[in-house]
């Protein structure tokens, strides 16, 4: 084998190892500790039986997705969770996606999620959340997907208009009283918008401001007391 061939072989082998080397054993241990704490807070449900202390990476656990050896996504939909979300979840340094859909999680919108600095996917649909969506929702500026459907939220703050990365926004089946139409109309990357079944909204015309949603592909507004012609997008 020539020196050049040896070098190229070594380079290829190193490139395969880099994702594993990039995450230190200490990080993997810490991520496992955080996830086991979350499991404990949830009452050690049988649905998380695969989450056990081990020398292997939590990337091998069900409901966990990783990238380059670090936890990036937690999928805990339909796990019969009925306690509030733990703040410790944002201690996962590279967390990008959270799915807690179709549980029975109570309380207000978990404002501590602002500490999840890399979050781009958030699904809290189908729970028992209530109250207003917090005024500082814009702290989640990296969100591309936000689903808060099937809860009891009654207001959306104007800050939602600053979530400029959003491509999908669902707030259907809630108790909304008003909609910040101007701000939502400024979500230039939005492709999907669902506001359906919010019967607490006062009767009004379909907002002309939605005409600014030039990338919109799907719009759902049934049972919202909004009437009239749909604006040209």
Tab-separated table of C-alpha atoms in Angstrom, residues 6 36-37 53 57 67 77 96 157 187 221:
chain	number	residue	atom	x	y	z
A	6	UNK	CA	-2.552	4.654	3.547
A	36	UNK	CA	-33.528	8.900	33.823
A	37	UNK	CA	-34.516	11.847	36.023
A	53	UNK	CA	-28.908	2.843	33.429
A	57	UNK	CA	-25.579	5.616	24.876
A	67	UNK	CA	-27.465	13.099	15.793
A	77	UNK	CA	-46.599	10.910	22.540
A	96	UNK	CA	-34.050	20.146	18.895
A	157	UNK	CA	-49.624	36.782	22.009
A	187	UNK	CA	-45.057	34.690	9.146
A	221	UNK	CA	-60.388	27.720	9.839
